[in-house]
Amino acid sequence: MDAESLLLSLELASGSGLGLSPDRRASLLTSLLLVKRDYRYSRVLFWGRILGLVADYYIAQGLSEDHLAPRKTLYSLNCMEWSLLPPATEEMVVQTAVVKGRFMGDPSHEYEHTEPQKVKEGDKVFEEEVVVRIKEETRLVSIIDQIDKAVSIVPRGALFKTPFGPIHVNRTFEGLSLSEAKKLSSYFHFREPVELKNKTLLEKADLDPSLDFLDSLEHDIPKGVRPQNRRYGLTRQWHSG
């Protein structure tokens, strides 16, 4: 949700019953515009909310002029004060994979995980259990990154690639037609392409390089779903307004 059209976007997304209170909406609208100014972002998006046991995390992302450049992610517990999160790493993803259950809502909270570790004394090698502590802030970074890679999507035509490389918002985009909106090929993953790089020149022949520069959802198979029975949920869509 774009910070500059936040109130309208929140109204459209409130049908699930998990909307925000008027106070929270007003705080978000003001503070996100300040984040955009202070951090000098080209655009700020309200990513969403992650529920916690004692507090909730409100997440926002800042975009540069090149919309496919790495996004900066921030979180807030009160919709007014924002903290910048570090970029996600593979080490973070592996480290936090063992943590299950709800978030606490406290970035300084530490989860404890016991794992075996080989210890060598002289010629003998044996295993002992070591307690590993994982900060909730690290888990937050990892979860946001995984969600973005899996379900952050953009409709075809909302972004375009210039001849010089940078990715910009297509100001002439007015949305997909009804027939196009029903096709998975009309939606792309909003991240660096992975599958596109593996396509042959013949497969790329019919693609428009200014529009088809991301991975399509057309051939996605969600984890744990058999190809013949796959179902798709287009959950986090791009708002160009």
XYZ file of N, CA and C in Angstrom, residues 29-235:
621
model
N -0.398 7.321 8.466
C -0.412 8.268 7.357
C 0.616 9.372 7.568
N 0.689 9.882 8.786
C 1.635 10.958 9.092
C 3.072 10.462 9.143
N 3.278 9.373 9.881
C 4.654 8.915 10.112
C 5.314 8.356 8.855
N 4.556 7.690 7.988
C 5.157 7.128 6.778
C 5.588 8.222 5.801
N 4.849 9.311 5.764
C 5.261 10.433 4.920
C 6.550 11.053 5.461
N 6.701 11.064 6.791
C 7.941 11.563 7.394
C 9.102 10.609 7.122
N 8.822 9.304 7.148
C 9.853 8.310 6.822
C 10.348 8.519 5.391
N 9.416 8.744 4.478
C 9.779 8.983 3.080
C 10.674 10.215 2.950
N 10.332 11.253 3.664
C 11.126 12.480 3.600
C 12.494 12.311 4.256
N 12.502 11.755 5.468
C 13.747 11.684 6.237
C 14.755 10.706 5.640
N 14.259 9.582 5.103
C 15.157 8.592 4.513
C 15.375 8.825 3.018
N 14.665 9.792 2.468
C 14.781 10.160 1.058
C 14.466 8.992 0.116
N 13.383 8.305 0.439
C 12.919 7.225 -0.424
C 12.091 7.804 -1.563
N 12.112 7.120 -2.686
C 11.259 7.510 -3.802
C 9.801 7.188 -3.497
N 9.607 6.124 -2.759
C 8.263 5.649 -2.448
C 8.290 4.835 -1.170
N 7.259 4.929 -0.348
C 7.153 4.130 0.873
C 5.864 3.323 0.818
N 5.979 2.026 1.073
C 4.815 1.133 1.066
C 4.557 0.614 2.472
N 3.290 0.604 2.866
C 2.915 -0.063 4.111
C 2.789 -1.544 3.797
N 3.703 -2.335 4.312
C 3.802 -3.763 3.996
C 2.696 -4.560 4.672
N 2.410 -4.224 5.941
C 1.386 -4.961 6.669
C 1.702 -5.030 8.154
N 1.031 -5.945 8.828
C 1.172 -6.085 10.283
C 1.402 -7.548 10.635
N 2.354 -7.785 11.532
C 2.605 -9.128 12.052
C 2.177 -9.133 13.513
N 1.216 -9.968 13.834
C 0.642 -9.990 15.178
C 1.593 -10.631 16.178
N 1.650 -10.051 17.370
C 2.458 -10.590 18.458
C 1.608 -10.779 19.705
N 2.169 -11.442 20.691
C 1.423 -11.726 21.918
C 1.281 -10.485 22.802
N 2.325 -9.656 22.862
C 2.271 -8.459 23.707
C 2.176 -7.175 22.881
N 2.579 -7.225 21.620
C 2.489 -6.065 20.725
C 2.565 -6.563 19.291
N 2.131 -5.731 18.363
C 2.163 -6.070 16.940
C 3.269 -5.289 16.245
N 3.815 -5.898 15.191
C 4.825 -5.225 14.368
C 4.142 -4.631 13.135
N 4.295 -3.338 12.943
C 3.819 -2.670 11.730
C 5.026 -2.510 10.816
N 4.896 -2.993 9.586
C 6.040 -3.071 8.677
C 5.857 -2.121 7.498
N 6.919 -1.423 7.150
C 6.920 -0.546 5.980
C 8.198 -0.800 5.188
N 8.158 -0.488 3.904
C 9.335 -0.666 3.052
C 9.562 0.585 2.213
N 10.816 0.984 2.120
C 11.199 2.134 1.322
C 11.827 1.696 0.010
N 11.398 2.326 -1.082
C 11.901 1.998 -2.413
C 12.700 3.177 -2.963
N 13.727 2.848 -3.741
C 14.529 3.868 -4.401
C 13.935 4.161 -5.770
N 14.611 4.974 -6.554
C 14.139 5.283 -7.902
C 14.025 4.017 -8.742
N 14.989 3.099 -8.578
C 14.923 1.795 -9.235
C 14.117 0.869 -8.326
N 12.896 0.537 -8.729
C 11.992 -0.204 -7.856
C 12.386 -1.656 -7.623
N 13.343 -2.152 -8.383
C 13.787 -3.524 -8.173
C 15.076 -3.574 -7.354
N 15.589 -2.414 -6.986
C 16.752 -2.365 -6.102
C 16.332 -2.882 -4.729
N 17.282 -3.378 -3.922
C 16.915 -3.898 -2.594
C 16.103 -2.893 -1.785
N 14.982 -3.371 -1.252
C 14.115 -2.497 -0.466
C 14.613 -2.388 0.969
N 14.409 -1.251 1.571
C 14.736 -1.046 2.983
C 13.483 -1.311 3.804
N 13.612 -2.143 4.821
C 12.457 -2.525 5.629
C 12.550 -1.913 7.019
N 11.435 -1.361 7.467
C 11.363 -0.751 8.785
C 10.197 -1.356 9.562
N 10.285 -1.284 10.898
C 9.172 -1.750 11.718
C 8.865 -0.728 12.807
N 7.633 -0.778 13.283
C 7.210 0.094 14.367
C 6.259 -0.684 15.265
N 6.275 -0.345 16.546
C 5.343 -0.952 17.494
C 4.174 -0.024 17.809
N 4.300 1.256 17.410
C 3.253 2.229 17.744
C 2.789 3.060 16.548
N 3.279 2.730 15.351
C 2.922 3.433 14.112
C 3.485 4.853 14.043
N 4.374 5.196 14.965
C 4.962 6.536 14.962
C 6.490 6.488 14.870
N 7.083 5.649 15.681
C 8.548 5.536 15.720
C 8.971 4.305 14.922
N 9.878 4.521 13.952
C 10.265 3.454 13.043
C 11.742 3.102 13.197
N 12.029 1.810 13.127
C 13.408 1.323 13.218
C 13.755 0.563 11.947
N 14.944 0.807 11.439
C 15.397 0.168 10.204
C 15.924 -1.233 10.501
N 15.470 -2.210 9.740
C 15.929 -3.588 9.901
C 17.110 -3.862 8.974
N 18.026 -4.745 9.375
C 19.145 -5.101 8.495
C 18.665 -5.980 7.348
N 19.419 -6.065 6.262
C 19.049 -6.966 5.155
C 19.076 -8.418 5.616
N 18.210 -9.227 5.028
C 18.169 -10.656 5.358
C 19.343 -11.377 4.706
N 19.836 -12.386 5.390
C 20.913 -13.229 4.863
C 20.484 -14.690 4.925
N 21.160 -15.534 4.162
C 20.861 -16.967 4.192
C 21.102 -17.540 5.579
N 22.108 -17.017 6.267
C 22.413 -17.479 7.622
C 21.246 -17.198 8.570
N 20.626 -16.035 8.415
C 19.462 -15.695 9.238
C 18.310 -16.661 8.996
N 18.059 -16.960 7.722
C 16.950 -17.846 7.359
C 17.145 -19.229 7.969
N 18.366 -19.750 7.866
C 18.672 -21.071 8.422
C 18.564 -21.045 9.940
N 19.109 -19.998 10.543
C 19.144 -19.891 11.999
C 17.745 -19.803 12.601
N 16.851 -19.062 11.950
C 15.513 -18.850 12.511
C 14.502 -19.911 12.109
N 14.887 -20.822 11.226
C 13.957 -21.856 10.758
C 13.492 -22.768 11.895
N 14.275 -22.842 12.959
C 13.938 -23.745 14.072
C 12.914 -23.121 15.019
N 12.686 -21.815 14.891
C 11.766 -21.130 15.802
C 10.329 -21.288 15.290
N 9.450 -21.750 16.145
C 8.045 -21.956 15.780
C 7.147 -21.141 16.703
N 5.900 -20.994 16.294
C 4.917 -20.341 17.148
C 4.811 -18.845 16.909
N 4.017 -18.186 17.741
C 3.708 -16.772 17.600
C 4.913 -15.886 17.928
N 4.903 -14.696 17.352
C 5.864 -13.674 17.751
C 5.449 -13.133 19.123
N 6.441 -12.677 19.883
C 6.148 -12.077 21.178
C 5.710 -10.620 21.022
N 6.348 -9.898 20.084
C 6.092 -8.469 19.957
C 7.137 -7.643 20.668
N 8.265 -8.277 20.995
C 9.391 -7.614 21.662
C 10.652 -7.914 20.861
N 11.216 -6.930 20.146
C 12.371 -7.187 19.281
C 13.595 -7.726 20.026
N 13.690 -7.418 21.320
C 14.850 -7.867 22.096
C 14.663 -9.254 22.706
N 13.459 -9.802 22.557
C 13.199 -11.137 23.105
C 14.111 -12.166 22.450
N 14.601 -13.111 23.241
C 15.487 -14.152 22.726
C 14.840 -15.524 22.857
N 14.802 -16.239 21.735
C 14.354 -17.625 21.732
C 15.563 -18.507 22.018
N 15.333 -19.583 22.751
C 16.406 -20.525 23.047
C 16.165 -21.825 22.303
N 17.207 -22.291 21.643
C 17.122 -23.530 20.873
C 18.324 -24.389 21.209
N 18.058 -25.659 21.489
C 19.137 -26.593 21.818
C 19.481 -27.429 20.595
N 20.778 -27.460 20.249
C 21.205 -28.261 19.111
C 22.514 -28.974 19.440
N 22.711 -30.183 18.874
C 23.945 -30.936 19.147
C 25.149 -30.307 18.443
N 26.271 -30.368 19.096
C 27.506 -29.830 18.524
C 28.651 -30.776 18.845
N 29.466 -31.043 17.830
C 30.590 -31.955 18.023
C 31.734 -31.250 18.756
N 32.238 -31.933 19.776
C 33.347 -31.390 20.573
C 34.489 -32.407 20.575
N 35.698 -31.922 20.359
C 36.855 -32.807 20.307
C 37.766 -32.547 21.489
N 38.063 -33.623 22.215
C 39.013 -33.556 23.320
C 40.062 -34.643 23.111
N 41.248 -34.205 22.739
C 42.292 -35.171 22.426
C 41.935 -35.955 21.179
N 41.896 -37.258 21.292
C 41.522 -38.108 20.156
C 40.037 -38.460 20.163
N 39.350 -38.014 21.166
C 37.938 -38.360 21.290
C 37.051 -37.240 20.747
N 36.008 -37.643 20.025
C 35.010 -36.703 19.509
C 33.639 -37.125 20.040
N 32.968 -36.215 20.678
C 31.646 -36.540 21.197
C 30.727 -35.346 20.982
N 29.432 -35.601 21.133
C 28.440 -34.547 20.937
C 27.924 -34.051 22.276
N 27.708 -32.745 22.347
C 27.071 -32.174 23.523
C 26.035 -31.146 23.065
N 25.031 -30.935 23.884
C 23.968 -30.004 23.532
C 24.370 -28.573 23.883
N 24.186 -27.702 22.901
C 24.539 -26.296 23.073
C 23.268 -25.454 22.922
N 23.094 -24.484 23.797
C 21.930 -23.600 23.738
C 22.254 -22.418 22.825
N 21.450 -22.278 21.761
C 21.619 -21.179 20.812
C 20.498 -20.159 21.050
N 20.871 -18.894 21.164
C 19.883 -17.832 21.380
C 19.654 -17.050 20.088
N 18.382 -16.869 19.757
C 18.006 -16.183 18.521
C 17.115 -14.996 18.865
N 17.510 -13.797 18.468
C 16.728 -12.602 18.767
C 15.479 -12.546 17.882
N 14.407 -12.027 18.448
C 13.167 -11.931 17.679
C 13.321 -10.978 16.493
N 14.146 -9.964 16.623
C 14.365 -9.046 15.509
C 14.948 -9.781 14.305
N 15.854 -10.733 14.558
C 16.429 -11.544 13.486
C 15.356 -12.401 12.832
N 14.489 -12.961 13.646
C 13.387 -13.769 13.110
C 12.452 -12.912 12.266
N 12.202 -11.688 12.708
C 11.337 -10.770 11.973
C 11.903 -10.483 10.583
N 13.197 -10.212 10.516
C 13.860 -9.955 9.238
C 13.701 -11.142 8.300
N 13.929 -12.340 8.838
C 13.866 -13.563 8.037
C 12.459 -13.831 7.514
N 11.460 -13.678 8.362
C 10.075 -13.946 7.974
C 9.612 -12.981 6.891
N 9.913 -11.703 7.048
C 9.519 -10.702 6.048
C 10.155 -11.027 4.704
N 11.428 -11.396 4.726
C 12.130 -11.721 3.481
C 11.518 -12.935 2.795
N 11.177 -13.964 3.567
C 10.584 -15.169 2.986
C 9.194 -14.897 2.414
N 8.404 -14.087 3.110
C 7.074 -13.739 2.607
C 7.200 -12.953 1.308
N 8.125 -11.993 1.270
C 8.324 -11.192 0.065
C 8.690 -12.071 -1.129
N 9.608 -12.984 -0.922
C 10.061 -13.838 -2.023
C 8.962 -14.779 -2.499
N 8.097 -15.184 -1.602
C 7.068 -16.168 -1.957
C 5.816 -15.539 -2.556
N 5.327 -14.435 -1.977
C 3.990 -13.965 -2.366
C 3.891 -12.475 -2.681
N 4.987 -11.754 -2.714
C 4.908 -10.350 -3.123
C 4.850 -10.303 -4.644
N 3.738 -9.803 -5.186
C 3.529 -9.873 -6.634
C 3.157 -8.512 -7.216
N 3.305 -8.407 -8.512
C 2.977 -7.183 -9.240
C 2.298 -7.571 -10.550
N 1.205 -6.908 -10.919
C 0.559 -7.236 -12.202
C 1.402 -6.784 -13.385
N 1.315 -7.514 -14.460
C 2.075 -7.180 -15.672
C 1.665 -5.793 -16.177
N 2.651 -4.958 -16.388
C 2.392 -3.616 -16.897
C 2.486 -2.534 -15.843
N 2.456 -2.912 -14.544
C 2.525 -1.908 -13.481
C 3.916 -1.297 -13.384
N 4.916 -2.074 -13.784
C 6.295 -1.597 -13.801
C 6.855 -1.743 -15.213
N 7.810 -0.905 -15.552
C 8.485 -1.073 -16.838
C 9.978 -0.854 -16.672
N 10.717 -1.520 -17.533
C 12.178 -1.452 -17.488
C 12.674 -0.519 -18.578
N 13.469 0.448 -18.201
C 14.007 1.400 -19.173
C 15.153 0.763 -19.950
N 15.512 1.308 -21.096
C 16.643 0.764 -21.872
C 17.957 0.774 -21.102
N 18.050 1.639 -20.094
C 19.282 1.742 -19.315
C 19.293 0.812 -18.102
N 18.181 0.115 -17.851
C 18.161 -0.874 -16.784
C 17.240 -0.619 -15.611
N 17.148 0.615 -15.062
C 16.303 0.839 -13.877
C 14.833 0.508 -14.114
N 14.149 0.118 -13.038
C 12.734 -0.251 -13.087
C 11.908 0.875 -12.479
N 10.887 1.346 -13.202
C 10.066 2.454 -12.726
C 8.587 2.079 -12.747
N 7.790 2.859 -12.004
C 6.333 2.699 -12.037
C 5.817 3.164 -13.388
N 4.921 2.384 -13.962
C 4.295 2.752 -15.231
C 3.094 3.651 -14.938
N 3.247 4.934 -15.144
C 2.193 5.889 -14.798
C 0.958 5.743 -15.686
N 1.092 5.073 -16.812
C -0.056 4.889 -17.714
C -0.833 3.609 -17.405
N -0.354 2.816 -16.450
C -1.023 1.549 -16.127
C -2.352 1.818 -15.430
N -3.423 1.270 -15.962
C -4.767 1.478 -15.412
C -5.388 0.198 -14.870
N -4.574 -0.830 -14.706
C -5.083 -2.098 -14.205
C -5.256 -3.112 -15.318
N -5.406 -4.367 -14.932
C -5.590 -5.441 -15.902
C -7.052 -5.521 -16.342
N -7.260 -5.960 -17.562
C -8.627 -6.228 -18.016
C -9.149 -7.458 -17.283
N -10.460 -7.668 -17.318
C -11.048 -8.803 -16.606
C -10.472 -10.128 -17.102
N -10.315 -10.269 -18.405
C -9.787 -11.527 -18.957
C -8.323 -11.730 -18.559
N -7.528 -10.654 -18.581
C -6.118 -10.763 -18.210
C -5.955 -11.004 -16.717
N -6.837 -10.433 -15.920
C -6.739 -10.578 -14.470
C -6.956 -12.017 -14.021
N -7.589 -12.838 -14.860
C -7.843 -14.238 -14.519
C -6.675 -15.155 -14.845
N -5.638 -14.604 -15.490
C -4.500 -15.421 -15.907
C -3.326 -15.259 -14.948
N -2.734 -16.378 -14.543
C -1.559 -16.313 -13.678
C -0.367 -15.700 -14.404
N -0.358 -15.793 -15.713
C 0.735 -15.224 -16.495
C 0.726 -13.701 -16.458
N -0.357 -13.112 -15.935
C -0.459 -11.659 -15.836
C 0.140 -11.122 -14.533
N 0.714 -12.004 -13.725
C 1.281 -11.588 -12.440
C 2.732 -12.041 -12.346
N 3.563 -11.186 -11.750
C 4.991 -11.468 -11.594
C 5.394 -11.382 -10.129
N 6.447 -12.143 -9.790
C 7.055 -12.017 -8.467
C 7.803 -10.687 -8.394
N 7.545 -9.931 -7.349
C 8.182 -8.619 -7.178
C 9.528 -8.807 -6.466
N 10.462 -9.401 -7.166
C 11.819 -9.668 -6.675
C 12.723 -9.913 -7.869
N 14.009 -10.054 -7.612
C 14.940 -10.345 -8.691
C 14.531 -11.655 -9.376
N 14.506 -11.692 -10.712
C 14.087 -12.915 -11.404
C 15.060 -14.065 -11.195
N 14.503 -15.261 -11.115
C 15.312 -16.481 -10.962
C 15.082 -17.399 -12.158
N 13.798 -17.722 -12.419
C 13.464 -18.635 -13.505
C 13.688 -18.006 -14.871
N 13.509 -16.714 -14.979
C 13.649 -16.034 -16.271
C 15.050 -16.224 -16.851
N 16.036 -16.268 -15.977
C 17.417 -16.417 -16.427
C 17.674 -17.796 -17.031
N 16.821 -18.762 -16.706
C 16.999 -20.129 -17.210
C 16.238 -20.390 -18.507
N 15.460 -19.421 -18.963
C 14.706 -19.607 -20.200
C 15.629 -19.565 -21.414
N 15.270 -20.327 -22.435
C 16.045 -20.335 -23.676
C 15.710 -19.086 -24.503
N 16.523 -18.811 -25.491
C 16.262 -17.673 -26.368
C 14.928 -17.820 -27.089
N 14.572 -19.063 -27.423
C 13.299 -19.314 -28.092
C 12.128 -18.973 -27.165
N 12.254 -19.325 -25.884
C 11.196 -19.035 -24.916
C 11.078 -17.531 -24.663
N 12.183 -16.818 -24.820
C 12.175 -15.373 -24.585
C 11.738 -14.575 -25.811
N 11.595 -15.244 -26.930
C 11.321 -14.545 -28.190
C 10.024 -13.746 -28.158
N 9.012 -14.264 -27.475
C 7.704 -13.596 -27.452
C 7.548 -12.635 -26.272
N 8.599 -12.470 -25.474
C 8.513 -11.599 -24.304
C 8.870 -10.160 -24.666
N 8.198 -9.238 -24.014
C 8.502 -7.819 -24.172
C 9.526 -7.449 -23.098
N 10.765 -7.140 -23.458
C 11.808 -6.883 -22.448
C 11.503 -5.716 -21.522
N 10.638 -4.802 -21.939
C 10.309 -3.668 -21.076
C 9.247 -4.022 -20.040
N 8.509 -5.124 -20.261
C 7.442 -5.527 -19.344
C 7.670 -6.896 -18.722
N 8.252 -7.818 -19.488
C 8.408 -9.208 -19.033
C 9.827 -9.470 -18.533
N 10.221 -8.764 -17.487
C 11.581 -8.884 -16.963
C 11.611 -9.540 -15.579
N 10.442 -10.055 -15.134
C 10.344 -10.726 -13.845
C 9.815 -12.146 -14.038
N 9.875 -12.952 -12.980
C 9.362 -14.320 -13.039
C 7.839 -14.333 -12.951
N 7.208 -15.023 -13.890
C 5.752 -15.143 -13.895
C 5.294 -16.173 -12.867
N 4.056 -16.014 -12.395
C 3.471 -16.990 -11.470
C 2.902 -18.202 -12.199
N 2.930 -18.164 -13.516
C 2.235 -19.161 -14.326
C 2.630 -20.595 -14.002
N 3.904 -20.822 -13.739
C 4.371 -22.194 -13.526
C 4.767 -22.455 -12.069
N 4.335 -21.595 -11.162
C 4.645 -21.796 -9.742
C 3.930 -23.020 -9.195
N 4.618 -23.749 -8.346
C 4.006 -24.868 -7.630
C 4.259 -24.627 -6.142
N 3.224 -24.266 -5.381
C 3.410 -24.017 -3.948
C 3.972 -25.240 -3.234
N 4.762 -25.012 -2.203
C 5.359 -26.112 -1.445
C 4.277 -26.993 -0.831
N 4.469 -28.291 -0.957
C 3.536 -29.240 -0.367
C 2.310 -29.518 -1.209
N 2.239 -28.949 -2.410
C 1.083 -29.155 -3.286
C 1.508 -29.919 -4.531
N 0.775 -30.959 -4.878
C 1.092 -31.729 -6.072
C 0.739 -30.931 -7.325
N 1.557 -31.029 -8.365
C 1.324 -30.238 -9.587
C -0.067 -30.368 -10.167
N -0.663 -31.584 -10.129
C -1.965 -31.771 -10.756
C -3.103 -31.192 -9.913
N -2.817 -30.878 -8.627
C -3.867 -30.357 -7.757
C -3.544 -28.977 -7.206
N -2.688 -28.262 -7.870
C -2.216 -27.003 -7.301
C -3.309 -25.929 -7.308
N -3.263 -25.128 -6.273
C -4.150 -23.980 -6.164
C -3.299 -22.772 -5.840
N -3.700 -21.657 -6.349
C -2.901 -20.454 -6.177
C -3.673 -19.395 -5.406
N -2.952 -18.701 -4.532
C -3.524 -17.556 -3.833
C -2.708 -16.320 -4.137
N -3.276 -15.372 -4.854
C -2.566 -14.127 -5.166
C -2.840 -13.166 -4.010
N -1.881 -13.086 -3.080
C -2.193 -12.451 -1.809
C -1.751 -11.005 -1.688
